[in-house]
Amino acid sequence: MVESLGGSDWKNIRTERESGGVYLYRFLKKGSPVWVAWNDNEGDRTLTIPAAKVKVTQLVPRFESGKDVTSYDGAFESQDLSATAGSSELRVRLGDSPVIIEQR
């Protein structure tokens, strides 16, 4: 999380959602948006993000113990998502782990 948010403009954090157990905050890092989101509900929820391409990284490592982590790069699950052709927004599923969403 430090790498993803390092260099952000901490004076201009924007709350984009705080309702229904879903939380979404936008940071600006070198002029590009980075979102932090989480879901306090028991079931999954979906967010719409105003971006055509993003990288979503889980903030909870996939390992049960730190001793199981052999490489920091592989400790956190991430995936690249793209909007459908011609769209400038996409949907991101939120499960039980907080995520960082980086515009690409």
XYZ file of C-alpha atoms in Angstrom, residues 26-100:
75
model
C -9.784 8.776 -4.128
C -6.198 9.959 -3.889
C -4.208 11.768 -6.569
C -0.702 10.525 -7.231
C 1.201 12.544 -9.830
C -2.150 13.677 -11.237
C -3.583 10.157 -11.658
C -6.346 8.778 -9.438
C -5.744 5.915 -7.023
C -8.727 4.588 -5.087
C -8.851 2.675 -1.810
C -12.054 0.697 -1.284
C -13.507 -1.851 1.080
C -16.761 -3.606 1.796
C -18.114 -4.182 5.326
C -21.008 -6.335 4.093
C -21.138 -10.123 4.292
C -21.670 -10.511 0.549
C -19.764 -9.039 -2.381
C -20.599 -5.576 -3.706
C -19.751 -3.854 -6.995
C -18.379 -0.353 -7.577
C -18.318 1.661 -10.781
C -14.951 3.346 -11.339
C -14.532 6.206 -13.873
C -11.577 4.656 -15.704
C -11.132 2.518 -18.813
C -8.289 0.401 -17.381
C -7.203 -0.303 -13.796
C -5.079 -2.597 -11.676
C -6.873 -3.935 -8.576
C -4.656 -5.173 -5.736
C -5.911 -6.968 -2.624
C -4.475 -5.391 0.540
C -4.575 -8.574 2.600
C -1.815 -11.032 1.655
C -2.849 -14.419 0.323
C -0.790 -16.181 3.009
C -1.867 -17.050 6.543
C 1.524 -16.230 8.045
C 4.327 -13.839 7.181
C 6.807 -16.713 7.212
C 5.023 -18.151 4.157
C 5.824 -15.049 2.075
C 8.883 -15.709 -0.068
C 8.498 -12.622 -2.279
C 6.732 -9.362 -1.541
C 5.785 -9.068 -5.229
C 3.766 -12.279 -5.070
C 2.221 -11.758 -1.642
C -0.788 -9.752 -2.812
C -3.255 -10.832 -5.477
C -3.787 -8.328 -8.274
C -5.573 -8.222 -11.593
C -5.871 -5.848 -14.517
C -9.385 -4.886 -15.587
C -10.504 -3.112 -18.752
C -13.815 -1.485 -19.605
C -15.795 -2.697 -22.571
C -14.890 -1.057 -25.880
C -15.925 2.583 -26.005
C -16.681 2.834 -22.273
C -14.867 5.170 -19.907
C -15.868 3.329 -16.731
C -15.728 -0.194 -15.382
C -17.095 -2.270 -12.534
C -14.954 -3.618 -9.708
C -16.158 -6.385 -7.389
C -15.433 -5.884 -3.697
C -15.173 -8.956 -1.508
C -13.993 -9.174 2.074
C -10.505 -7.725 1.457
C -9.779 -4.002 1.043
C -8.308 -3.097 -2.343
C -6.243 -0.429 -4.050
